[in-house]
Tab-separated table of C-alpha atoms in Angstrom:
chain	number	residue	atom	x	y	z
J	1	MET	CA	61.388	71.343	81.003
J	2	SER	CA	62.985	73.794	83.495
J	3	TRP	CA	62.841	74.888	86.983
J	4	HIS	CA	64.621	77.239	89.430
J	5	PHE	CA	66.491	75.887	92.378
J	6	PHE	CA	66.983	78.162	95.490
J	7	PRO	CA	69.156	76.694	98.180
J	8	PRO	CA	67.862	77.194	101.654
J	9	LEU	CA	70.843	79.206	103.077
J	10	PRO	CA	70.846	82.804	102.293
J	11	ALA	CA	74.663	82.843	102.443
J	12	ALA	CA	74.641	80.507	99.502
J	13	LYS	CA	72.439	82.551	97.247
J	14	MET	CA	72.592	81.109	93.786
J	15	THR	CA	70.162	81.118	90.879
J	16	VAL	CA	70.254	78.076	88.686
J	17	GLU	CA	68.227	76.985	85.734
J	18	ILE	CA	68.350	73.741	83.816
J	19	GLN	CA	66.551	73.431	80.374
J	20	ILE	CA	66.327	70.364	78.257
J	21	GLN	CA	64.655	71.254	74.944
J	22	GLN	CA	64.481	70.553	71.221
J	23	GLN	CA	64.420	74.180	70.193
J	24	ASP	CA	67.610	76.291	69.771
J	25	PHE	CA	68.623	78.893	72.201
J	26	ASP	CA	69.919	82.529	71.961
J	27	TYR	CA	73.427	82.798	73.311
J	28	ALA	CA	73.336	86.617	73.597
J	29	HIS	CA	70.047	86.459	75.519
J	30	GLU	CA	71.402	83.861	77.935
J	31	TYR	CA	74.430	86.024	78.559
J	32	GLN	CA	72.222	88.955	79.354
J	33	LEU	CA	70.235	86.824	81.845
J	34	LEU	CA	73.484	85.846	83.595
J	35	ARG	CA	74.324	89.480	84.018
J	36	GLY	CA	71.245	89.638	86.238
J	37	ASP	CA	69.678	92.456	88.108
J	38	SER	CA	72.394	93.066	90.687
J	39	PRO	CA	76.075	93.936	90.000
J	40	ASP	CA	77.289	91.024	92.166
J	41	ALA	CA	79.057	89.160	89.366
J	42	GLY	CA	82.471	90.369	88.189
J	43	ALA	CA	82.823	87.605	85.657
J	44	ILE	CA	80.820	85.537	83.304
J	45	VAL	CA	82.029	82.491	81.414
J	46	CYS	CA	79.785	80.902	78.806
J	47	PHE	CA	80.399	77.712	76.737
J	48	SER	CA	78.435	76.445	73.804
J	49	GLY	CA	79.031	73.162	72.004
J	50	LEU	CA	78.064	72.812	68.277
J	51	VAL	CA	77.594	69.927	65.756
J	52	ARG	CA	80.860	69.549	63.991
J	53	ASP	CA	81.207	68.440	60.297
J	54	LEU	CA	83.861	65.764	60.813
J	55	ASN	CA	84.028	63.078	63.608
J	56	LEU	CA	86.540	60.278	63.608
J	57	GLY	CA	86.927	60.599	59.838
J	58	SER	CA	83.326	60.378	58.685
J	59	GLN	CA	81.380	63.188	57.064
J	60	VAL	CA	78.760	64.031	59.655
J	61	GLU	CA	75.198	65.028	58.306
J	62	LYS	CA	73.306	65.360	61.499
J	63	LEU	CA	73.122	64.072	65.219
J	64	VAL	CA	70.076	62.632	66.984
J	65	LEU	CA	70.099	63.239	70.690
J	66	GLU	CA	68.254	60.968	73.168
J	67	HIS	CA	68.029	61.527	76.934
J	68	TYR	CA	66.355	60.058	80.008
J	69	PRO	CA	63.782	62.579	81.116
J	70	GLY	CA	63.868	63.180	84.938
J	71	MET	CA	67.230	61.569	85.522
J	72	THR	CA	68.842	64.015	83.215
J	73	GLU	CA	67.690	66.945	85.255
J	74	SER	CA	68.521	65.341	88.583
J	75	VAL	CA	72.032	64.556	87.487
J	76	LEU	CA	72.505	68.134	86.290
J	77	GLN	CA	71.098	69.575	89.506
J	78	ASN	CA	73.382	67.484	91.482
J	79	LEU	CA	76.400	68.700	89.466
J	80	LEU	CA	75.436	72.339	89.984
J	81	GLU	CA	75.173	71.657	93.697
J	82	GLN	CA	78.698	70.184	93.675
J	83	ALA	CA	79.965	73.214	91.743
J	84	ARG	CA	78.276	75.543	94.225
J	85	GLN	CA	80.175	73.899	97.053
J	86	ARG	CA	83.495	74.269	95.350
J	87	TRP	CA	83.235	77.789	93.791
J	88	ASP	CA	81.528	81.132	94.321
J	89	ILE	CA	78.617	81.095	91.802
J	90	LYS	CA	75.944	83.886	91.580
J	91	ARG	CA	73.970	82.475	88.660
J	92	ALA	CA	74.207	79.316	86.537
J	93	LYS	CA	72.474	78.093	83.417
J	94	ILE	CA	72.562	74.755	81.653
J	95	ILE	CA	70.706	74.243	78.369
J	96	HIS	CA	71.012	70.899	76.465
J	97	ARG	CA	69.108	70.257	73.186
J	98	VAL	CA	67.639	66.877	72.189
J	99	GLY	CA	66.205	65.597	69.030
J	100	GLU	CA	67.628	66.070	65.564
J	101	LEU	CA	70.417	68.578	65.128
J	102	THR	CA	72.062	69.426	61.818
J	103	LEU	CA	75.597	70.708	61.072
J	104	GLY	CA	76.704	73.845	62.824
J	105	GLU	CA	73.745	73.882	65.235
J	106	GLN	CA	74.101	74.508	68.906
J	107	ILE	CA	73.868	71.442	71.187
J	108	VAL	CA	74.660	72.694	74.687
J	109	PHE	CA	75.121	75.845	76.663
J	110	VAL	CA	76.778	76.247	80.188
J	111	GLY	CA	76.937	79.721	81.660
J	112	ILE	CA	78.403	80.850	84.967
J	113	ALA	CA	78.244	84.246	86.673
J	114	SER	CA	80.573	84.647	89.581
J	115	ALA	CA	82.300	87.396	91.509
J	116	HIS	CA	85.683	86.378	89.993
J	117	ARG	CA	86.934	84.944	86.698
J	118	LYS	CA	88.840	81.962	88.223
J	119	ASP	CA	85.634	80.583	89.812
J	120	ALA	CA	83.600	81.243	86.579
J	121	PHE	CA	86.156	79.411	84.340
J	122	ALA	CA	86.566	76.589	86.686
J	123	ALA	CA	82.872	76.036	87.397
J	124	CYS	CA	82.049	76.123	83.727
J	125	GLN	CA	84.650	73.623	82.785
J	126	PHE	CA	83.744	71.333	85.654
J	127	LEU	CA	80.103	71.337	84.676
J	128	MET	CA	80.748	70.625	80.992
J	129	ASP	CA	83.424	67.874	81.769
J	130	LEU	CA	80.984	66.009	84.175
J	131	LEU	CA	77.947	66.617	82.055
J	132	LYS	CA	79.650	64.698	79.289
J	133	THR	CA	80.425	61.638	81.504
J	134	GLN	CA	77.414	61.605	83.870
J	135	ALA	CA	74.356	63.161	82.354
J	136	PRO	CA	72.183	60.515	80.477
J	137	PHE	CA	72.379	61.860	76.946
J	138	TRP	CA	73.148	59.763	73.896
J	139	LYS	CA	74.327	60.842	70.459
J	140	LYS	CA	73.537	59.019	67.275
J	141	GLU	CA	75.475	60.317	64.400
J	142	VAL	CA	74.065	60.088	60.886
J	143	SER	CA	76.988	60.393	58.280
J	144	ASP	CA	78.066	59.303	54.870
J	145	GLN	CA	78.953	55.978	56.614
J	146	GLY	CA	75.493	55.369	57.922
J	147	GLN	CA	74.021	55.682	61.394
J	148	THR	CA	76.173	55.100	64.542
J	149	TRP	CA	75.622	55.430	68.223
J	150	LEU	CA	78.674	57.192	69.394
J	151	ASP	CA	80.992	55.573	72.026
J	152	GLN	CA	82.182	57.342	75.113
J	153	ARG	CA	85.656	58.701	74.799
J	154	GLU	CA	88.562	57.775	77.089
J	155	SER	CA	89.788	61.477	76.842
J	156	ASP	CA	86.421	62.539	78.368
J	157	LEU	CA	86.739	60.035	81.230
J	158	ASP	CA	90.158	61.343	81.799
J	159	GLN	CA	88.837	64.865	82.147
J	160	GLU	CA	86.286	63.682	84.745
J	161	ASP	CA	89.038	61.975	86.835
J	162	ALA	CA	91.103	65.267	86.807
J	163	TRP	CA	88.373	66.876	88.915
J	164	GLU	CA	88.551	64.253	91.596
J	165	LYS	CA	91.906	65.532	92.871
V	1	MET	CA	55.683	44.787	89.271
V	2	ILE	CA	58.372	47.281	88.130
V	3	THR	CA	58.942	49.404	85.089
V	4	ILE	CA	62.018	48.653	82.840
V	5	LEU	CA	63.324	51.279	80.444
V	6	TYR	CA	65.913	50.785	77.706
V	7	PHE	CA	67.774	53.671	76.015
V	8	ALA	CA	69.746	54.550	72.818
V	9	ARG	CA	71.751	51.613	71.248
V	10	LEU	CA	70.145	49.184	73.675
V	11	ARG	CA	66.591	50.341	72.897
V	12	GLU	CA	67.252	49.904	69.234
V	13	GLN	CA	68.929	46.520	69.622
V	14	LEU	CA	66.177	45.138	71.658
V	15	GLY	CA	63.330	46.972	69.800
V	16	LEU	CA	61.841	47.886	73.106
V	17	GLU	CA	61.542	51.185	74.959
V	18	ARG	CA	59.728	50.188	78.106
V	19	GLU	CA	58.070	47.297	79.758
V	20	GLN	CA	56.366	46.142	82.974
V	21	PHE	CA	58.049	43.342	84.614
V	22	GLU	CA	56.879	41.019	87.308
V	23	LEU	CA	59.548	40.796	90.073
V	24	GLY	CA	58.813	37.189	91.307
V	25	GLN	CA	61.918	35.766	92.816
V	26	ALA	CA	64.183	38.380	91.361
V	27	THR	CA	65.058	41.103	93.973
V	28	THR	CA	68.352	42.416	92.636
V	29	VAL	CA	69.458	43.979	89.326
V	30	ALA	CA	71.622	41.032	88.705
V	31	ALA	CA	68.729	38.529	89.106
V	32	ILE	CA	66.386	40.674	86.917
V	33	LYS	CA	69.144	40.799	84.298
V	34	SER	CA	69.543	37.015	84.214
V	35	GLU	CA	65.905	36.570	83.850
V	36	LEU	CA	65.772	38.913	80.882
V	37	CYS	CA	68.835	37.187	79.442
V	38	GLN	CA	66.748	34.001	79.265
V	39	ARG	CA	64.709	35.641	76.458
V	40	GLY	CA	67.408	34.691	74.067
V	41	ASP	CA	70.834	35.429	72.547
V	42	LEU	CA	69.947	39.047	71.571
V	43	TRP	CA	69.047	39.835	75.192
V	44	GLN	CA	72.019	37.861	76.495
V	45	GLN	CA	74.499	39.733	74.261
V	46	SER	CA	72.865	43.165	74.664
V	47	LEU	CA	72.466	43.209	78.491
V	48	THR	CA	75.715	41.420	79.552
V	49	ALA	CA	78.061	43.828	77.472
V	50	ASP	CA	80.313	44.962	80.257
V	51	ASN	CA	79.686	48.764	79.715
V	52	ILE	CA	75.886	48.561	80.113
V	53	LEU	CA	74.789	50.964	83.033
V	54	VAL	CA	71.829	50.557	85.204
V	55	ALA	CA	69.731	53.084	87.219
V	56	ILE	CA	67.172	52.363	89.852
V	57	ASN	CA	64.635	55.265	90.242
V	58	GLN	CA	66.912	57.469	88.101
V	59	GLN	CA	69.911	56.909	90.327
V	60	LEU	CA	73.071	55.130	88.956
V	61	SER	CA	73.182	51.679	90.666
V	62	GLN	CA	75.050	48.422	90.682
V	63	ASN	CA	74.218	44.878	89.792
V	64	GLU	CA	73.930	43.787	93.369
V	65	ASP	CA	71.570	46.524	94.438
V	66	GLN	CA	68.018	45.620	95.617
V	67	VAL	CA	64.961	46.357	93.461
V	68	GLN	CA	61.391	46.770	95.057
V	69	ALA	CA	57.923	46.694	93.519
V	70	GLY	CA	57.083	49.946	91.903
V	71	ASP	CA	60.694	50.931	91.146
V	72	GLU	CA	61.746	52.336	87.818
V	73	LEU	CA	64.831	50.425	86.398
V	74	ALA	CA	66.695	51.660	83.390
V	75	PHE	CA	69.412	50.000	81.364
V	76	PHE	CA	71.621	52.141	79.031
V	77	PRO	CA	75.018	52.408	77.329
V	78	PRO	CA	77.702	54.837	78.512
V	79	VAL	CA	76.530	58.478	78.055
V	80	THR	CA	77.718	60.643	75.109
V	81	GLY	CA	76.097	64.023	75.518
V	82	GLY	CA	77.561	67.514	75.605
């Protein structure tokens, strides 16, 4: 599922896309899309999150990602709107995969194109930090210890709190 | 009548993904929860865990919030995406 969101004010021109999908994504292609058609962006920051082999001491085999269709998109759209109010953003893209993901696979992509690097870095980190604590995704880890739904981490909540200043 | 959705660990514990629920006298999240808890120990333990979150029509909500016919209610554990 994906859609484009164009805010009503021309002064706040920003192109935003959110995709929740099972299939993988092409990081290089996403970067090219963020470059866009006009030379208005002087900085692009992209983040991707991957399935890591070790988590809390157990040997991970794969992750199963579940989400709440509809609410996920509206939470992410809301976070993008908050980011737009805080920083200058020309283009933004969030991709989050769901379903079964094996070791080393890409899970999530957040990319920001902005006039300046400070805005691009900050907006990208803000979106990742709040995605982790607010967007309704759940990870189940399949490891040599069996299947476990992961718990929310205190450190992730601390990262969220840090943006409220 | 409302729709209730259950996600992740909660969905597996209860063995239920969604159901239609007759509101009756219950008009708040808390009242619906306490009706659901009468289904047995499993429901009681699963739904009253203090970290269980609730959304009404896909907006995070609180126990004291009002629920109306046609609403979509969802119960789920803290989120762990990214």
